[in-house]
Coordinates of C-alpha atoms in Angstrom, one line a residue:
M1 CA 38.1 47.0 -18.9
K2 CA 37.3 48.7 -22.2
N3 CA 41.0 49.2 -22.9
T4 CA 41.7 45.6 -22.0
I5 CA 39.1 44.3 -24.4
L6 CA 40.4 46.6 -27.2
Y7 CA 43.9 45.3 -26.5
F8 CA 42.9 41.7 -26.8
A9 CA 40.8 42.4 -29.9
G10 CA 43.8 44.0 -31.6
L11 CA 46.0 41.1 -30.5
F12 CA 43.6 38.7 -32.1
L13 CA 43.5 40.6 -35.4
F14 CA 47.3 40.7 -35.4
S15 CA 47.5 37.0 -34.8
I16 CA 45.4 36.3 -37.9
T17 CA 47.6 38.4 -40.2
A18 CA 51.0 37.5 -38.7
C19 CA 50.8 33.7 -38.5
T20 CA 54.0 31.8 -39.2
K21 CA 55.1 28.2 -38.9
D22 CA 57.0 29.3 -35.8
F23 CA 53.9 30.9 -34.3
E24 CA 53.9 29.1 -30.9
E25 CA 57.6 29.6 -30.3
I26 CA 57.5 33.3 -31.3
N27 CA 54.4 34.0 -29.2
T28 CA 55.5 32.2 -26.1
N29 CA 56.9 34.3 -23.3
P30 CA 60.0 32.5 -22.0
N31 CA 59.7 34.4 -18.7
A32 CA 56.1 33.5 -18.0
V33 CA 54.5 30.5 -16.4
E34 CA 52.1 29.1 -19.0
K35 CA 50.6 26.5 -16.7
G36 CA 50.3 26.9 -13.0
N37 CA 51.2 24.2 -10.5
V38 CA 47.8 23.0 -9.2
N39 CA 49.3 21.9 -5.9
F40 CA 50.5 25.4 -5.1
I41 CA 47.3 27.0 -6.3
F42 CA 45.2 24.7 -4.2
S43 CA 47.2 25.6 -1.1
K44 CA 46.8 29.3 -1.9
S45 CA 43.0 28.8 -2.2
Q46 CA 42.9 27.2 1.2
L47 CA 44.9 30.1 2.7
D48 CA 42.9 32.8 0.9
G49 CA 39.6 31.2 1.6
L50 CA 40.1 31.5 5.3
N51 CA 42.0 34.7 5.2
N52 CA 39.2 36.8 4.0
N53 CA 38.5 40.0 6.0
Y54 CA 38.1 38.1 9.2
F55 CA 37.9 41.3 11.3
F56 CA 35.4 43.1 9.1
T57 CA 33.1 40.1 8.5
N58 CA 33.4 37.8 11.4
I59 CA 33.9 40.3 14.2
L60 CA 32.4 43.7 13.2
Q61 CA 29.5 42.3 11.3
C62 CA 28.5 38.7 12.2
G63 CA 30.1 38.8 15.7
G64 CA 28.3 42.0 16.5
M65 CA 25.0 40.8 15.3
I66 CA 25.0 37.6 17.3
Q67 CA 26.3 39.6 20.3
H68 CA 29.7 38.0 20.8
Y69 CA 31.4 41.4 20.2
A70 CA 30.5 45.0 21.0
T71 CA 32.0 48.4 20.4
Y72 CA 31.2 52.0 21.4
K73 CA 32.2 53.3 18.0
E74 CA 29.7 54.1 15.3
A75 CA 31.8 53.7 12.2
S76 CA 32.6 50.1 13.1
G77 CA 29.2 49.4 14.6
V78 CA 27.8 47.7 11.5
G79 CA 26.9 44.6 13.5
D80 CA 26.8 46.1 16.9
K81 CA 24.4 48.9 16.0
Y82 CA 23.0 47.8 12.6
L83 CA 24.5 50.7 10.7
N84 CA 25.4 51.1 7.0
N85 CA 29.1 51.2 6.2
E86 CA 30.0 50.0 2.7
V87 CA 33.7 49.5 3.6
Y88 CA 32.8 46.6 5.8
Y89 CA 29.9 44.9 4.1
S90 CA 31.5 44.8 0.7
A91 CA 34.8 43.4 1.8
Y92 CA 34.1 39.6 1.9
F93 CA 32.3 39.5 -1.5
S94 CA 35.0 41.7 -3.2
Q95 CA 37.9 39.7 -2.0
A96 CA 36.5 36.1 -2.4
Y97 CA 36.1 36.0 -6.1
P98 CA 39.5 37.3 -7.3
T99 CA 41.4 35.1 -4.8
A100 CA 40.1 31.8 -3.4
I101 CA 37.2 31.3 -5.9
N102 CA 39.4 32.1 -8.9
E103 CA 42.2 29.9 -7.6
I104 CA 40.0 26.8 -6.9
S105 CA 38.4 27.3 -10.3
I106 CA 41.8 27.2 -12.0
V107 CA 42.6 24.0 -10.1
I108 CA 39.4 22.4 -11.2
D109 CA 39.7 23.4 -14.8
A110 CA 43.3 22.0 -14.9
L111 CA 42.2 18.6 -13.3
K112 CA 38.8 17.9 -14.8
N113 CA 40.3 16.0 -17.8
T114 CA 43.0 14.1 -16.0
P115 CA 41.5 10.8 -14.6
N116 CA 44.6 10.0 -12.5
D117 CA 44.1 13.1 -10.5
S118 CA 40.4 12.4 -9.7
N119 CA 41.1 12.7 -5.9
K120 CA 42.6 16.1 -6.3
L121 CA 39.6 17.1 -8.5
N122 CA 37.1 15.8 -6.0
I123 CA 38.8 17.4 -3.0
S124 CA 38.8 20.7 -4.9
R125 CA 35.1 20.4 -5.6
I126 CA 34.5 19.9 -1.9
W127 CA 36.6 22.9 -1.0
K128 CA 34.8 25.0 -3.7
A129 CA 31.5 24.1 -2.1
Y130 CA 32.8 25.2 1.3
L131 CA 34.0 28.6 -0.2
Y132 CA 30.7 29.2 -2.0
H133 CA 28.4 28.4 0.9
R134 CA 30.2 31.0 3.0
I135 CA 29.5 33.7 0.4
T136 CA 25.9 32.8 -0.4
D137 CA 25.0 32.5 3.3
L138 CA 26.1 36.1 3.8
Y139 CA 24.6 37.7 0.6
G140 CA 22.0 35.3 -0.8
D141 CA 21.9 35.2 -4.6
I142 CA 25.5 35.5 -5.9
P143 CA 27.4 34.8 -9.1
Y144 CA 28.0 31.0 -9.1
F145 CA 27.6 29.0 -12.4
D146 CA 29.2 31.8 -14.5
A147 CA 31.7 33.0 -11.9
A148 CA 35.5 32.8 -12.4
K149 CA 35.1 32.1 -16.2
S150 CA 36.6 35.2 -17.7
S151 CA 39.7 33.4 -18.9
T152 CA 38.0 30.1 -20.0
S153 CA 34.7 31.4 -21.4
Q154 CA 35.2 35.2 -21.6
I155 CA 32.4 35.8 -19.1
F156 CA 33.3 39.1 -17.6
L157 CA 29.9 40.0 -16.1
P158 CA 28.5 36.8 -14.5
K159 CA 24.8 36.4 -13.8
Y160 CA 23.6 36.1 -10.3
D161 CA 22.1 32.7 -9.5
S162 CA 19.3 32.0 -7.0
Q163 CA 20.5 30.7 -3.7
E164 CA 18.1 27.8 -4.1
S165 CA 19.9 26.7 -7.3
I166 CA 23.3 27.3 -5.7
Y167 CA 22.5 25.2 -2.6
K168 CA 21.1 22.3 -4.6
D169 CA 24.2 22.3 -6.8
L170 CA 26.5 22.5 -3.7
L171 CA 24.8 19.5 -2.2
K172 CA 25.1 17.6 -5.4
E173 CA 28.8 18.5 -5.7
L174 CA 29.4 17.3 -2.2
E175 CA 27.7 14.0 -2.8
E176 CA 29.4 13.3 -6.1
A177 CA 32.8 14.3 -4.9
A178 CA 32.6 12.2 -1.7
L179 CA 31.5 9.2 -3.7
G180 CA 34.3 9.8 -6.3
L181 CA 37.2 9.8 -3.7
D182 CA 39.4 6.7 -4.3
P183 CA 41.9 5.6 -1.6
S184 CA 43.9 3.8 -4.3
K185 CA 44.8 7.0 -6.1
S186 CA 47.2 9.8 -5.1
S187 CA 46.1 13.1 -3.6
F188 CA 47.5 16.5 -2.8
G189 CA 49.7 15.3 0.1
N190 CA 51.5 18.2 1.9
A191 CA 49.9 20.7 -0.5
D192 CA 46.7 20.1 1.3
L193 CA 47.2 22.3 4.4
I194 CA 44.1 20.9 6.2
Y195 CA 44.2 17.1 5.9
N196 CA 47.5 16.4 4.1
G197 CA 45.6 14.8 1.3
D198 CA 43.9 12.2 3.6
I199 CA 41.0 10.8 1.4
A200 CA 39.1 9.3 4.3
K201 CA 39.1 12.5 6.2
W202 CA 38.0 14.6 3.2
K203 CA 35.1 12.2 2.7
K204 CA 34.0 12.8 6.3
F205 CA 34.4 16.5 5.8
S206 CA 32.2 16.4 2.7
Y207 CA 29.4 14.6 4.5
S208 CA 29.7 16.9 7.5
L209 CA 29.4 19.9 5.3
M210 CA 26.4 18.2 3.7
L211 CA 24.9 17.8 7.2
R212 CA 25.4 21.6 7.8
L213 CA 23.9 22.6 4.5
G214 CA 21.1 20.1 4.7
L215 CA 20.0 21.4 8.0
R216 CA 20.1 24.9 6.6
L217 CA 17.0 24.0 4.6
T218 CA 14.7 23.1 7.5
K219 CA 12.6 26.3 7.3
V220 CA 12.3 26.5 3.5
D221 CA 12.0 22.8 2.5
P222 CA 11.8 20.3 5.4
N223 CA 11.5 17.3 3.2
L224 CA 14.5 18.2 1.1
S225 CA 16.4 19.0 4.4
K226 CA 15.6 15.6 5.8
S227 CA 16.7 13.9 2.6
W228 CA 20.2 15.5 2.6
V229 CA 20.6 15.2 6.4
T230 CA 19.9 11.4 6.4
K231 CA 22.2 11.0 3.3
A232 CA 25.0 12.8 5.1
I233 CA 24.6 10.7 8.2
A234 CA 24.6 7.5 6.2
G235 CA 27.8 8.7 4.4
G236 CA 29.6 9.2 7.7
V237 CA 30.3 12.5 9.3
I238 CA 33.1 13.7 11.6
I239 CA 32.7 12.0 15.0
N240 CA 36.2 11.8 16.4
G241 CA 38.4 14.8 17.1
T242 CA 41.2 13.2 15.0
D243 CA 39.0 13.9 11.9
N244 CA 38.4 17.5 12.7
A245 CA 39.2 19.9 9.9
I246 CA 41.8 22.2 11.3
M247 CA 44.1 24.7 9.6
K248 CA 47.5 24.9 11.3
Y249 CA 49.4 28.2 11.4
T250 CA 52.8 29.5 12.5
D251 CA 53.9 32.9 13.9
G252 CA 55.5 34.1 10.6
P253 CA 57.8 34.6 8.9
N254 CA 55.0 36.1 6.7
D255 CA 51.6 37.3 7.6
F256 CA 49.9 34.6 5.6
N257 CA 51.5 32.0 7.9
R258 CA 49.6 33.5 10.8
N259 CA 46.1 32.6 11.9
P260 CA 43.8 35.2 10.3
S261 CA 41.2 35.0 13.1
A262 CA 44.1 36.2 15.4
F263 CA 46.3 38.3 13.2
D264 CA 43.5 40.4 11.6
P265 CA 41.8 41.4 14.8
R266 CA 45.1 42.1 16.6
R267 CA 46.3 44.3 13.8
Q268 CA 43.0 46.1 13.5
D269 CA 41.8 46.4 17.1
F270 CA 43.1 44.1 19.9
S271 CA 46.8 45.0 20.2
Q272 CA 48.8 43.5 23.1
G273 CA 48.1 45.4 26.2
S274 CA 45.0 46.7 24.5
F275 CA 43.5 48.5 27.5
G276 CA 42.0 51.9 27.7
Q277 CA 41.8 53.8 24.4
K278 CA 44.3 51.5 22.6
N279 CA 41.4 49.6 21.0
G280 CA 41.5 50.9 17.4
E281 CA 37.8 50.1 16.9
G282 CA 36.7 50.1 20.5
G283 CA 36.0 46.4 20.5
K284 CA 35.3 44.2 23.4
L285 CA 33.5 40.9 24.0
A286 CA 29.8 41.5 24.4
K287 CA 27.9 41.5 27.7
T288 CA 25.4 39.0 26.3
F289 CA 28.1 36.4 25.6
I290 CA 30.1 36.9 28.8
D291 CA 27.0 36.9 31.0
V292 CA 25.9 33.5 29.6
L293 CA 29.3 32.0 30.2
K294 CA 29.4 33.2 33.8
A295 CA 25.8 32.3 34.6
T296 CA 26.5 28.7 33.5
S297 CA 29.9 28.5 35.2
D298 CA 31.3 27.6 31.8
P299 CA 35.1 26.8 32.1
R300 CA 35.6 27.8 28.4
I301 CA 35.3 31.4 29.5
S302 CA 39.0 31.3 30.6
V303 CA 40.0 29.9 27.2
Y304 CA 38.0 32.5 25.3
A305 CA 38.4 35.7 27.3
G306 CA 40.8 37.9 29.3
V307 CA 40.9 41.3 30.9
W308 CA 44.0 43.3 30.4
Q309 CA 45.9 44.2 33.6
G310 CA 49.0 46.0 32.4
T311 CA 50.5 43.9 29.6
T312 CA 48.9 40.6 30.7
Q313 CA 45.4 39.2 30.6
N314 CA 43.5 38.0 33.7
T315 CA 41.6 35.0 32.4
T316 CA 39.7 34.0 35.6
S317 CA 36.0 33.9 35.3
A318 CA 35.5 36.4 38.1
A319 CA 37.5 39.0 36.2
Q320 CA 35.4 38.9 33.0
K321 CA 33.0 41.6 32.1
G322 CA 31.2 42.0 28.8
F323 CA 30.6 45.4 27.1
P324 CA 26.9 46.2 26.2
N325 CA 25.9 46.3 22.6
G326 CA 24.5 49.5 21.2
I327 CA 26.5 51.9 23.4
K328 CA 27.4 55.3 21.9
T329 CA 29.4 57.1 24.5
A330 CA 33.0 56.0 24.9
P331 CA 33.9 54.9 28.4
S332 CA 36.8 56.4 30.2
P333 CA 40.2 54.7 29.6
S334 CA 40.2 53.3 33.1
E335 CA 36.7 51.9 32.7
Q336 CA 37.4 50.5 29.2
A337 CA 40.3 48.6 30.6
T338 CA 37.9 46.5 32.8
Y339 CA 36.1 44.8 29.9
S340 CA 36.9 41.4 28.4
E341 CA 38.7 40.9 25.1
P342 CA 39.6 37.6 23.3
N343 CA 42.3 35.7 25.0
Q344 CA 45.6 36.3 23.2
S345 CA 47.2 33.2 24.6
T346 CA 44.6 31.0 22.8
V347 CA 42.0 32.2 20.3
L348 CA 44.0 35.4 19.4
R349 CA 47.4 33.7 19.3
F350 CA 49.2 34.1 15.9
D351 CA 50.0 30.4 15.6
A352 CA 46.7 29.2 17.0
P353 CA 45.1 26.4 14.9
L354 CA 41.8 27.3 13.3
I355 CA 38.9 24.9 13.5
I356 CA 37.0 24.8 10.2
L357 CA 34.5 22.0 11.0
S358 CA 34.6 19.7 14.0
N359 CA 32.9 16.9 15.9
V360 CA 31.4 19.5 18.2
E361 CA 29.3 21.0 15.4
T362 CA 28.4 17.6 13.9
N363 CA 27.2 16.2 17.2
L364 CA 25.1 19.2 17.9
Y365 CA 23.6 19.0 14.5
L366 CA 23.0 15.3 14.9
A367 CA 21.3 16.1 18.2
E368 CA 18.9 18.3 16.2
A369 CA 18.4 15.5 13.7
A370 CA 17.6 13.1 16.5
L371 CA 15.2 15.6 18.0
R372 CA 13.4 15.8 14.6
G373 CA 13.3 12.0 14.4
W374 CA 15.6 11.9 11.4
Y375 CA 18.3 10.0 13.3
T376 CA 17.5 7.2 15.7
A377 CA 20.8 5.6 16.5
E378 CA 21.4 7.9 19.5
T379 CA 19.3 10.2 21.6
D380 CA 19.4 14.0 21.4
K381 CA 20.6 14.0 25.0
N382 CA 23.6 11.7 24.4
L383 CA 24.6 13.6 21.3
Y384 CA 24.3 17.0 23.1
E385 CA 26.6 15.7 25.9
K386 CA 29.0 14.3 23.4
A387 CA 29.2 17.7 21.8
V388 CA 29.9 19.5 25.1
K389 CA 32.6 16.9 26.0
A390 CA 34.2 17.3 22.6
S391 CA 34.2 21.1 22.9
F392 CA 35.9 20.9 26.3
T393 CA 38.5 18.4 24.9
N394 CA 39.1 20.5 21.8
M395 CA 40.2 23.4 23.9
G396 CA 43.4 21.5 23.9
I397 CA 44.2 22.6 20.4
Y398 CA 45.6 25.8 22.1
G399 CA 47.9 23.7 24.2
A400 CA 47.5 20.7 26.5
S401 CA 47.0 22.9 29.6
Y402 CA 43.8 24.3 28.1
T403 CA 42.2 20.9 27.7
I404 CA 39.1 20.6 29.9
N405 CA 39.1 16.9 30.8
D406 CA 36.0 16.7 32.9
A407 CA 32.7 18.0 31.6
T408 CA 30.6 16.4 34.4
P409 CA 30.4 19.5 36.6
Y410 CA 29.1 21.6 33.7
L411 CA 26.6 19.0 32.5
T412 CA 25.4 18.5 36.0
A413 CA 24.8 22.2 36.6
N414 CA 23.4 22.6 33.1
P415 CA 21.6 19.3 32.3
F416 CA 20.0 18.6 28.9
N417 CA 16.3 19.3 29.2
T418 CA 15.2 15.8 28.4
N419 CA 11.5 16.5 29.1
G420 CA 11.5 19.9 27.4
S421 CA 9.4 20.8 24.4
F422 CA 10.9 20.8 20.9
D423 CA 11.5 24.5 21.0
E424 CA 13.1 24.3 24.5
K425 CA 15.5 21.6 23.3
M426 CA 16.3 23.5 20.1
D427 CA 17.1 26.5 22.2
Q428 CA 19.5 24.5 24.4
I429 CA 21.2 22.7 21.4
H430 CA 21.7 25.9 19.4
T431 CA 22.7 28.1 22.4
Q432 CA 25.5 25.5 22.7
V433 CA 26.4 26.1 19.0
W434 CA 26.6 29.8 19.8
V435 CA 29.0 29.1 22.6
A436 CA 31.1 26.2 21.3
L437 CA 31.7 27.5 17.8
F438 CA 33.1 30.8 19.0
V439 CA 35.6 32.2 16.5
D440 CA 33.5 30.9 13.5
E441 CA 31.1 33.8 13.7
Q442 CA 29.9 33.3 10.1
E443 CA 28.6 29.8 10.8
I444 CA 27.0 30.9 14.1
Y445 CA 25.3 33.9 12.4
A446 CA 23.9 31.6 9.7
N447 CA 22.7 29.0 12.2
W448 CA 21.1 31.8 14.4
R449 CA 19.2 33.1 11.4
R450 CA 17.9 29.6 10.6
T451 CA 17.0 28.6 14.2
G452 CA 16.4 31.8 16.1
Y453 CA 18.5 30.5 19.0
P454 CA 19.7 31.7 21.3
K455 CA 17.0 34.3 21.8
L456 CA 18.8 37.6 21.4
T457 CA 17.4 41.0 22.3
P458 CA 18.0 43.4 19.4
I459 CA 19.3 47.0 20.1
N460 CA 17.6 50.1 18.6
F461 CA 20.5 52.5 18.2
P462 CA 19.5 55.9 16.8
G463 CA 19.9 56.0 13.0
N464 CA 20.1 52.2 12.6
V465 CA 19.0 51.0 9.1
T466 CA 17.0 47.9 10.2
N467 CA 14.3 49.5 12.4
G468 CA 15.9 47.9 15.4
T469 CA 16.0 44.3 14.1
I470 CA 19.1 42.1 13.8
P471 CA 20.2 42.1 10.1
R472 CA 19.3 39.0 8.1
R473 CA 22.0 39.3 5.4
I474 CA 24.8 41.6 4.2
K475 CA 24.4 44.0 1.3
Y476 CA 26.2 43.7 -2.0
P477 CA 29.2 45.9 -2.8
T478 CA 28.3 49.2 -4.3
G479 CA 30.8 48.6 -7.1
E480 CA 28.6 45.8 -8.4
Y481 CA 26.0 48.5 -9.3
S482 CA 28.3 50.1 -11.8
V483 CA 30.1 47.1 -13.1
N484 CA 27.4 44.3 -13.1
S485 CA 24.2 46.3 -12.7
I486 CA 21.9 44.4 -15.1
N487 CA 22.6 41.0 -13.4
L488 CA 22.5 42.6 -10.0
A489 CA 19.1 44.1 -10.8
E490 CA 17.8 40.7 -11.7
A491 CA 19.0 39.2 -8.4
S492 CA 17.3 42.0 -6.4
K493 CA 14.1 41.5 -8.4
R494 CA 14.1 37.8 -7.5
Q495 CA 15.5 37.9 -4.0
G496 CA 14.1 41.2 -2.7
A497 CA 15.6 44.6 -2.0
D498 CA 19.4 44.8 -1.4
S499 CA 18.9 45.6 2.3
F500 CA 20.1 44.2 5.6
T501 CA 16.5 43.0 6.4
T502 CA 15.8 41.0 3.2
R503 CA 15.9 37.3 4.0
V504 CA 17.9 34.9 2.0
W505 CA 16.2 31.9 0.4
W506 CA 16.7 29.4 3.2
D507 CA 15.7 32.0 5.8
K508 CA 12.2 32.5 4.5

């Protein structure tokens, strides 16, 4: 960095003494792109925002901590065993800023002074909010207001902002952007890989994300939470499956065309025919998860899971068996082959669509809002059942044959606890979040920290760094201590020690 700064300082001095009337022509590189195409950069930000260390972050960390995944290995047991491995916990933070965050910032800077592109600008603001909430939910206080400004404001060491200030600004951005969308103006069109530039759907996405973020505040500020939740509902959230935010992928020809929630895990751990010792990181679906699915006769188990028998997976419910969390001794190859892995015909298929935010989540969060008395148009029971039915129907994104058309047997066997206490209903609603949002481990982990549901039994593996408690956040990259140490120290002073047990602002 020092050499880079000296270089630009020298270049500046040279420019003062070497000015000519042909300055712009002489100092313009004919082989360089002086102004990027915002459509292309926006598409890249969407791809990069979702393709961010899925295996490290969603499976090994979040997925292990919420007991969807388990492994017998120690090095990769950061979430399974609450161990300290910098390779995994730094990955999401380190990749997010130079790729998706930087890209969406470039787009916003290019569009903020072009009124005719107001729809593109507001969609970009919504996507930026989505990207940042994923980072702050993992780490807490992060660079936000000064981030991605090295080229525009020469801020190379951005300060860390409090999660409180970040959340309040994210919610403001979502509201302003949603209100600013204008159906009479043009949009990104095909450059928008999620909604093809559909203004009405982006507005629903913005209010649905507002609902998610608003509920995140229930522990720390119930009144503020209620304010944003009711505002989101009034704005109009995703109710119909046709409005679901879904990224579509293909099986090549390049890796970025493949679903990262499938490609990354299969490349790192779950190769085809991944039985015995072929699991690179020893990963399997967790016993806690599989046991709940089997105990409730949940038909989604056959969509989610499979046991390798040769080079094919047996996806019947009877064949599924989850691996216990916190195990140190490697099972024999023959025993390892008997445990469930993600189904490679559905959730781990390279061209599988990826649900970003859907009517399943919104209906479950609306059920909580109804339970709290913040939403009176429908009952918590009706909304819960709508969410289950939507989840069963949404299995059809993997192919029509996976659609579960009749949720009645499941809802009859597992009825909503209409006469239950507030806590009992919260447990049922958010256990359903834990089941239905499978694949989006980051959102499930955040929601579990906020609600405490489902009730998970922590493991106490020898040498764990949390005293046998499930981590409440992910640590900052060690590189930040040498590059941005002063600002990081301020964040730790404000938020608390940079440890896995320090709670983020909304988790207080």
